[in-house]
Short mmCIF file of C-alpha atoms in Angstrom, two decimals:
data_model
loop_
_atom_site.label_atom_id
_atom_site.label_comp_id
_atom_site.label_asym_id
_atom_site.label_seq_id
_atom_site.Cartn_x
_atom_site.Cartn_y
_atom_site.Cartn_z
CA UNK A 900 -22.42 -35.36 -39.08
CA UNK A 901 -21.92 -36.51 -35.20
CA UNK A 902 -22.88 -32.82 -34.25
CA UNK A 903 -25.75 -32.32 -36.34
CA UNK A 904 -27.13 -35.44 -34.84
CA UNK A 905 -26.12 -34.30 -31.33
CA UNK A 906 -28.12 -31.02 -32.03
CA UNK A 907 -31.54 -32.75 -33.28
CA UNK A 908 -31.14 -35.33 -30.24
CA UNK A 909 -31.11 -32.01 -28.02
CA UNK A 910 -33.66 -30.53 -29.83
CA UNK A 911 -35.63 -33.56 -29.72
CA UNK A 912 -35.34 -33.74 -25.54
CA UNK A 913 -35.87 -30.11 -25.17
CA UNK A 914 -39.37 -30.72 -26.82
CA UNK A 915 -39.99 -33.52 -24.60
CA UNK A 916 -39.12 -31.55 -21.54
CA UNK A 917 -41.23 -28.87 -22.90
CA UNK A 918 -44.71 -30.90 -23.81
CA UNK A 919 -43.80 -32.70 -20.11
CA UNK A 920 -43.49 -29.02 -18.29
CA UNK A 921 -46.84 -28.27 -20.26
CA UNK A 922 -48.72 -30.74 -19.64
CA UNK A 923 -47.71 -30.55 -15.66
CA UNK A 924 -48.63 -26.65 -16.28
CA UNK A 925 -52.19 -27.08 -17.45
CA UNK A 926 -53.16 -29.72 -14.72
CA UNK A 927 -51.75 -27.47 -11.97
CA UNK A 928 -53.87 -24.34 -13.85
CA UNK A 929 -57.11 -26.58 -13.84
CA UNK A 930 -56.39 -27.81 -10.04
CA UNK A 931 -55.95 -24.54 -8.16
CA UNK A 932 -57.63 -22.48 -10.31
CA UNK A 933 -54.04 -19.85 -10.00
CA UNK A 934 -53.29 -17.85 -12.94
CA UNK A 935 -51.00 -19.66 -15.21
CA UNK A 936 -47.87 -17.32 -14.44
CA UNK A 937 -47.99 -18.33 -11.18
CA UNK A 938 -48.58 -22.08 -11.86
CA UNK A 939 -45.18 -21.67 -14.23
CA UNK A 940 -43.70 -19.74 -11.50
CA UNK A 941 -44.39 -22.68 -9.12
CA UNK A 942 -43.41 -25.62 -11.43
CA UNK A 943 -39.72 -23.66 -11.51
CA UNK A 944 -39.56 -23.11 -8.14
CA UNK A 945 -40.00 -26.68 -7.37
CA UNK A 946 -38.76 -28.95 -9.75
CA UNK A 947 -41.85 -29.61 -11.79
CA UNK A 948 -43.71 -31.08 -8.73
CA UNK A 949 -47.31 -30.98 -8.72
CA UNK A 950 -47.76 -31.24 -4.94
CA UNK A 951 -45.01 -28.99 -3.94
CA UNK A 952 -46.20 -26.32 -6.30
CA UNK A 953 -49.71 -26.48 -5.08
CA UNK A 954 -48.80 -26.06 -1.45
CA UNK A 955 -46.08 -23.13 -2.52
CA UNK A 956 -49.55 -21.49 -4.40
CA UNK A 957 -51.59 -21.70 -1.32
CA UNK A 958 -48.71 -20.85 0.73
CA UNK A 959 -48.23 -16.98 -1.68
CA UNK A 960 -52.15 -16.97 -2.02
CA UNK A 961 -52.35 -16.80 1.79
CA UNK A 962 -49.30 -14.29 2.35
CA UNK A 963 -50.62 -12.03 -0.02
CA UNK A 964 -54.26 -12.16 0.66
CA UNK A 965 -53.09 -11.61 4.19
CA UNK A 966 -51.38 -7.71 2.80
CA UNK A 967 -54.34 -6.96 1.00
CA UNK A 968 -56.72 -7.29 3.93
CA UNK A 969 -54.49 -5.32 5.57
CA UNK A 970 -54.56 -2.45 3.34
CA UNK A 971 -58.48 -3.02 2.62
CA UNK A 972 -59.10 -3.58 6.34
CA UNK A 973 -60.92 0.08 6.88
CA UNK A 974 -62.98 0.18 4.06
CA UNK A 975 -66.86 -0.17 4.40
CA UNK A 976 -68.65 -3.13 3.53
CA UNK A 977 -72.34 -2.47 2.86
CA UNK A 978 -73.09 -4.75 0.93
CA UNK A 979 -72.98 -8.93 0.79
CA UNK A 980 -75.46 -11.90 1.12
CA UNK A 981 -77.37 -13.58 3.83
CA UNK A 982 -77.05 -17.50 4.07
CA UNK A 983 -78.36 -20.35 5.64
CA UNK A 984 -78.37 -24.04 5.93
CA UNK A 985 -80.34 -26.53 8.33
CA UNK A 986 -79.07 -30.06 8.83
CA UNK A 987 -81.25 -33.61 7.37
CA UNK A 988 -83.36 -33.81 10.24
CA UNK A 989 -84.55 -30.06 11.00
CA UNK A 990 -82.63 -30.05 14.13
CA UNK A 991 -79.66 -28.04 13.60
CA UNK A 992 -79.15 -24.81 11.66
CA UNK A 993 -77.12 -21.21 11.28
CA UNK A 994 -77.50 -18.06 9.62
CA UNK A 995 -74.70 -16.22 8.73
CA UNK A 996 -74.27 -12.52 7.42
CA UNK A 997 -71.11 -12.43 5.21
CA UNK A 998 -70.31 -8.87 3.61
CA UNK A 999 -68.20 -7.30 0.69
CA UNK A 1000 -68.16 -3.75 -0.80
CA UNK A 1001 -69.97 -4.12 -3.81
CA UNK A 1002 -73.52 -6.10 -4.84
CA UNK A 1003 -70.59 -6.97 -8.10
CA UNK A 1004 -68.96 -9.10 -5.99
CA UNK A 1005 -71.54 -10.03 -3.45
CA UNK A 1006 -73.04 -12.22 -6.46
CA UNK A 1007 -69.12 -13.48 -7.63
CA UNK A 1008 -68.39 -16.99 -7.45
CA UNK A 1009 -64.90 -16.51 -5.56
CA UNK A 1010 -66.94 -14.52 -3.02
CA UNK A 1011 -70.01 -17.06 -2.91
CA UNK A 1012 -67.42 -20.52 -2.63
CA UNK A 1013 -66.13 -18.36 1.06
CA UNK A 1014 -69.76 -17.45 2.27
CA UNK A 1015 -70.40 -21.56 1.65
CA UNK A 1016 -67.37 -22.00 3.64
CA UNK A 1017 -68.06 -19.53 6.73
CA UNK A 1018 -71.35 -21.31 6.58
CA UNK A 1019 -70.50 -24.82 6.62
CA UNK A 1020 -68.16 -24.14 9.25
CA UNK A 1021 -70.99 -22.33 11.50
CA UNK A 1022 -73.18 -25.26 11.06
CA UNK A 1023 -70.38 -27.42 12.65
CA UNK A 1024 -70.15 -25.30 15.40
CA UNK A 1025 -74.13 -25.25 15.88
CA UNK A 1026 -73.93 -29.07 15.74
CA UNK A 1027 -71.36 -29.06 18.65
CA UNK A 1028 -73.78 -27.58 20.79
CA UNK A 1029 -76.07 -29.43 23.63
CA UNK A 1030 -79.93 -27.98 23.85
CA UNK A 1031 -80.70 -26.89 26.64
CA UNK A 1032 -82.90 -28.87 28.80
CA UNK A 1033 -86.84 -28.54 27.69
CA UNK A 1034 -85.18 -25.62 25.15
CA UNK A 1035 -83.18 -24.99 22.83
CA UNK A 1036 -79.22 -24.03 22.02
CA UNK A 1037 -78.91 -20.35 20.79
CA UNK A 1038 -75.57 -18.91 20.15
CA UNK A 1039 -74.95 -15.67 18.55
CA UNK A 1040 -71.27 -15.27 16.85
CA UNK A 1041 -69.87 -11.73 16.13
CA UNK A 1042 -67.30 -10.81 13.92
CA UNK A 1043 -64.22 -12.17 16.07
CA UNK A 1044 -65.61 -15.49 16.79
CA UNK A 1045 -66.57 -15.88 13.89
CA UNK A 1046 -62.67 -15.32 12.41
CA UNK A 1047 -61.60 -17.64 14.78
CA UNK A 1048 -63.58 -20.56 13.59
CA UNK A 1049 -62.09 -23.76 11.84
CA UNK A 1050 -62.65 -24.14 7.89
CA UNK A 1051 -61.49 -26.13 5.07
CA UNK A 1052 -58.29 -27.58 5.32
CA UNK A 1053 -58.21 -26.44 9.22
CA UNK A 1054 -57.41 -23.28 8.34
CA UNK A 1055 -59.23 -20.85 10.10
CA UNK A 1056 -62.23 -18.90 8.56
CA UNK A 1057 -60.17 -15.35 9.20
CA UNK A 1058 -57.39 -17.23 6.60
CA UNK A 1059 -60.37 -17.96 4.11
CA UNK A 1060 -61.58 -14.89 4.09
CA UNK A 1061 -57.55 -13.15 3.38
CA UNK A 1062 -57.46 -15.15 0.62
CA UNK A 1063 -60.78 -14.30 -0.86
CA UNK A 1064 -59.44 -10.46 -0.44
CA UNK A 1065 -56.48 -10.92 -1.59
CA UNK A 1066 -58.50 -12.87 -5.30
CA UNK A 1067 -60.98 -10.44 -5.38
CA UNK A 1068 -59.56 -7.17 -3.98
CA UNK A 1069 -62.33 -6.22 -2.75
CA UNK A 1070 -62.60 -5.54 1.22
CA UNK A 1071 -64.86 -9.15 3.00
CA UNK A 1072 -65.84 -9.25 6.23
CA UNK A 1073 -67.61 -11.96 8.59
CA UNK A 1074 -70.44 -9.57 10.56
CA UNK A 1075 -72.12 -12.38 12.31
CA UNK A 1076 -73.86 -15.71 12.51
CA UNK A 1077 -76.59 -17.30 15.16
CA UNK A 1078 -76.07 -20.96 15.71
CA UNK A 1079 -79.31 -23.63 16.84
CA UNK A 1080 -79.40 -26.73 18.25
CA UNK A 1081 -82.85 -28.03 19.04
CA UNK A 1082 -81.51 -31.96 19.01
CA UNK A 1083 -83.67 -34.36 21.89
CA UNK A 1084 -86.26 -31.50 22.34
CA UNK A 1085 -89.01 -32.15 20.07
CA UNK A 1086 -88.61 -29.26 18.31
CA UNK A 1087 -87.50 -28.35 14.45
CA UNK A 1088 -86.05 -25.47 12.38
CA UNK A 1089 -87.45 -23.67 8.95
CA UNK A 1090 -85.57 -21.58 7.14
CA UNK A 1091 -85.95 -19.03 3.97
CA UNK A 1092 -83.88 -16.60 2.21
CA UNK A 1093 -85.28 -13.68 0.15
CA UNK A 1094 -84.22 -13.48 -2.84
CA UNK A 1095 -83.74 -16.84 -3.87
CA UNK A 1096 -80.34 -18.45 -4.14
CA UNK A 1097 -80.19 -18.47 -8.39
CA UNK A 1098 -76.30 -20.92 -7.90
CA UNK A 1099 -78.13 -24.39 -6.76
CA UNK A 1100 -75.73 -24.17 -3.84
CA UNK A 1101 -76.38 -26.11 -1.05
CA UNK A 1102 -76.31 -22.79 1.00
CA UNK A 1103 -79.37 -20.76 0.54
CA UNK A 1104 -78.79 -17.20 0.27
CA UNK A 1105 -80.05 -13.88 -0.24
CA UNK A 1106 -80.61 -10.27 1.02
CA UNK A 1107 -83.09 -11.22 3.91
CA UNK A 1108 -82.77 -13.95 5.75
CA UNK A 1109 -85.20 -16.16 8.48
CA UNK A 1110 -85.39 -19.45 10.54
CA UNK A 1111 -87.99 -20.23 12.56
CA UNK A 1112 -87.91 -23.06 15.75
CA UNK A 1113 -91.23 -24.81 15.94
CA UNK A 1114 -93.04 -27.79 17.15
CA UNK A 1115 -96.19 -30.16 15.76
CA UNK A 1116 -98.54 -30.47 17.88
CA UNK A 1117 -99.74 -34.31 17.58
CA UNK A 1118 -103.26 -33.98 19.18
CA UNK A 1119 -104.80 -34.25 15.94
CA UNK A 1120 -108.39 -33.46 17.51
CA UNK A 1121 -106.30 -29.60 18.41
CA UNK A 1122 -105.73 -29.19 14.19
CA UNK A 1123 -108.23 -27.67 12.24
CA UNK A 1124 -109.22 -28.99 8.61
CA UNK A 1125 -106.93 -26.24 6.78
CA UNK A 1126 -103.88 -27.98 7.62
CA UNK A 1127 -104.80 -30.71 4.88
CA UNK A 1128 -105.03 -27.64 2.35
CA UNK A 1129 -101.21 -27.18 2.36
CA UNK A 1130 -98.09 -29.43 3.58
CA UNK A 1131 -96.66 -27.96 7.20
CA UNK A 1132 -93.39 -27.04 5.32
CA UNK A 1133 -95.00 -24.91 2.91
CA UNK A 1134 -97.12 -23.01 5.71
CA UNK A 1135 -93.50 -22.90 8.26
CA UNK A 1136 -92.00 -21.33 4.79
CA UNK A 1137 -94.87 -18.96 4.44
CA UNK A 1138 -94.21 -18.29 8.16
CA UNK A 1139 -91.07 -17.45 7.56
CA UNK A 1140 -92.23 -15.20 4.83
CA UNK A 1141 -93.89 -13.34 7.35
CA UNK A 1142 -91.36 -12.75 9.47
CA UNK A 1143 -88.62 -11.71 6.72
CA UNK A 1144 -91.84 -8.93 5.24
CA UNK A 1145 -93.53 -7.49 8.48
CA UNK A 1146 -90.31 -8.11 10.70
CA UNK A 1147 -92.00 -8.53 14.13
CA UNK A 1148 -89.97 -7.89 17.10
CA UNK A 1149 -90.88 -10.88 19.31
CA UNK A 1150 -92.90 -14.03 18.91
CA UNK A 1151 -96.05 -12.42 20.70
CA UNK A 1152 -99.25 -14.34 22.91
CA UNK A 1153 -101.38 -16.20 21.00
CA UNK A 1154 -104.70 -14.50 20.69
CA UNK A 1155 -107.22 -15.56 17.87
CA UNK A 1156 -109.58 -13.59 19.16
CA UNK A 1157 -107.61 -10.09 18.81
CA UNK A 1158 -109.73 -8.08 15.97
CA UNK A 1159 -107.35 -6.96 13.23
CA UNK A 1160 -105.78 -3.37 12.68
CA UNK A 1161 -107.57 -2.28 9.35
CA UNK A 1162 -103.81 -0.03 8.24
CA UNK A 1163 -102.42 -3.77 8.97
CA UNK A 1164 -104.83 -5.22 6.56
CA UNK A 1165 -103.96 -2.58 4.03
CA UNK A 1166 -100.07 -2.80 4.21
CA UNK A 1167 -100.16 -6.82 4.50
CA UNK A 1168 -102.57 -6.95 1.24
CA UNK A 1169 -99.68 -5.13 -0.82
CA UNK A 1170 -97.81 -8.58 -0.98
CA UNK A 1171 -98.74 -11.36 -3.30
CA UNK A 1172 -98.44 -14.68 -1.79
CA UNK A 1173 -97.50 -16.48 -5.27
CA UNK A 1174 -94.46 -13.85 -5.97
CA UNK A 1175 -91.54 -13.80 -4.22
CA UNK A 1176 -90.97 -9.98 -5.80
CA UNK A 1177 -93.78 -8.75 -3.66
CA UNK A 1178 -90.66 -8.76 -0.84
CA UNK A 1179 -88.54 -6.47 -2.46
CA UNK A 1180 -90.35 -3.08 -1.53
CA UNK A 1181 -90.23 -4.08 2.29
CA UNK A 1182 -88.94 -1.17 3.98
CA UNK A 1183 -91.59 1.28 2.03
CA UNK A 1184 -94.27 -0.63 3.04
CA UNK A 1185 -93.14 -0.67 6.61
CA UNK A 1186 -92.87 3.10 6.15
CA UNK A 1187 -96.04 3.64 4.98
CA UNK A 1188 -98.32 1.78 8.07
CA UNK A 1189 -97.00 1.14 11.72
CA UNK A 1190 -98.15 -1.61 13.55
CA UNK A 1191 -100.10 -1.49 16.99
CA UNK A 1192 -98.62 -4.77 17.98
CA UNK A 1193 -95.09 -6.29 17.34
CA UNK A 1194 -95.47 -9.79 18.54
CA UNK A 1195 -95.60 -12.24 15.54
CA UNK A 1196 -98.68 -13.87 16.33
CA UNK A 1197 -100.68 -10.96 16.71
CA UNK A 1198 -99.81 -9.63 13.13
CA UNK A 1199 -102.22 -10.00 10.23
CA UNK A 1200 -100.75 -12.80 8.06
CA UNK A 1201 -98.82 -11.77 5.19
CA UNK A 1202 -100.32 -13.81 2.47
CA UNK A 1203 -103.42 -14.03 4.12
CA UNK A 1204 -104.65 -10.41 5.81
CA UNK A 1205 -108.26 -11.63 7.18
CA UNK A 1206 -106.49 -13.91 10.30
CA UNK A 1207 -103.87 -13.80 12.00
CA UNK A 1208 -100.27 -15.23 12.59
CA UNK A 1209 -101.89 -16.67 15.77
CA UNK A 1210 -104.95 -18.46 14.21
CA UNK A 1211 -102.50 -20.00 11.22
CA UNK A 1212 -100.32 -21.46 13.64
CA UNK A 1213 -103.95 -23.08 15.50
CA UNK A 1214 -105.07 -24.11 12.49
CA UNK A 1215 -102.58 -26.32 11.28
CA UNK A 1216 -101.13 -27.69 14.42
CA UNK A 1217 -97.94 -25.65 15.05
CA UNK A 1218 -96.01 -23.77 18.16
CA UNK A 1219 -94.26 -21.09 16.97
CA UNK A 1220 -91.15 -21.01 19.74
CA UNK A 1221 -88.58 -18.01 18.66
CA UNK A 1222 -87.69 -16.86 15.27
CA UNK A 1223 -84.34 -15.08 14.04
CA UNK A 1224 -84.28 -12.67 10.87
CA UNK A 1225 -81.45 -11.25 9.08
CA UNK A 1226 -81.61 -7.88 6.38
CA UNK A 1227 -78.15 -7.70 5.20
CA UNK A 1228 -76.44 -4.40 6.03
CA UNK A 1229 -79.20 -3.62 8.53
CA UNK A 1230 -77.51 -1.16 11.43
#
């Protein structure tokens, strides 16, 4: 009798122990995200503690994302997304190419939560900057700055990204980033991505990529009667449609006067200012017509053919300083 009771009493703790170890098993899962062998494999390996077994998961993440880069290091990465992000007041923004080896994982979640990472952490850097005086900052990051940045968790961005390899196994790199300050200079910062980020991230991203430094002008008396048509940001976003479709080479001299190219006319008429598709053939029309002029302001305007870049910017009031576009995988 004593030893059948001493056997149900055992059973009857065992079960405990078990629902406990469960229970700890499924929050550590839902936490980190970790597969749940490894979560079980962590719980052992430190007495059922939640915190230690998080850091010992972050800790094996990291040494094994580390030996997969390593082995992944030398294969090509042609493919990825272009992001962005400006801060509240338009004064401080970055653009960031991050890239991966297939378009599979360039629109995966894993690969997407380390691009919004690399970003966030180039925007910090951007904000650290001082404008110049009567200019602005401009700092272009390559690959090896870039790695050396601080992220999440101050780890640094080249640690982010072995982990990220080592989830998706999948070769990542960080190509590059450009970094603006225009803060105490009177000046702001547009940016667009084509296509359209489809994850309601923060981050905008896409293929193509463009941010564009600006000023108002505030003589009213200097802005024509088409600027109460449309709002300034949706012309600065059309602007920056522009740039990411007829990719000028340099901002260019304002010239209203400067007749139109009628091959320009024909190749800019080809996109259709209300769809955002009308971007996707952009190297074909390129192709197809070569422009006389490469400043910005000299080119017909994309949406609208008959004027120029130059006269849209008189019109509604705005000084078009420097520009920077990105096409993801672009040599």
């Amino acid at each position: 009798m004593l030893r059948s009771l001493t056997l149900i009493r055992g059973i009857h703790i065992s079960s405990t122990n078990w629902s406990s170890t469960k229970a700890q098993l499924l929050k550590l899962r839902k936490k980190t995200g970790y597969p749940f062998d490894s979560c079980k494999k962590a719980l052992q390996l430190n007495d059922n503690s939640l915190e230690k077994s998080e850091a010992w998961l972050k800790e094996e993440a990291q040494r094994l994302g580390w030996a997969k880069a390593n082995k992944l290091a030398n294969r090509a990465t042609a493919q990825g997304v272009i992001a962005f992000a400006i801060d509240s007041q338009k004064e401080v923004a970055t653009m960031v190419e991050v890239n991966c080896e297939t378009d599979f994982v360039a629109r995966n979640k894993c690969f997407h939560s380390v691009v919004e990472v690399v970003t966030s952490s180039c925007l910090d850097f951007a904000k650290q900057q001082k404008a110049l005086e009567n200019s602005f900052s401009k700092v272009n990051l390559k690959s090896g700055d870039l790695m050396e940045l601080s992220g999440a968790e101050g780890k640094s961005l080249a640690d982010h990204v072995a982990v990220t390899i080592g989830n998706l196994g999948e070769n990542v790199t960080l190509r590059r980033a450009t970094c603006l300050n225009t803060r105490d200079t009177g000046l702001n910062i547009m940016g667009l991505t084509h296509p359209a980020n489809p994850t309601g991230s923060q981050f905008l991203s896409g293929k193509y990529g463009s941010l564009l430094i600006y000023r108002k002008q505030l003589d009213s008396e200097k802005i024509n009667q088409r600027s109460m048509e449309s709002s300034h940001d949706e012309i600065l976003r059309q602007m920056c449609q522009h740039v990411i479709g007829m990719n000028p080479k340099s901002v260019g001299v304002l010239n209203i006067q400067e007749p139109i190219k009628s091959q320009e006319v024909v190749a800019a008429k080809t996109f259709n200012e209300n769809d955002d598709s009308s971007l996707d053939n952009i190297d074909d029309k390129q192709s197809e017509s070569e422009f006389e002029e490469d400043g910005m302001l000299e080119q017909a305007f994309l949406l609208d053919p008959s004027i120029t870049v130059g006269q849209v910017a008189t019109d509604y009031g705005i000084d078009i300083l420097d520009f920077v576009r990105y096409e993801c995988g672009e040599t």
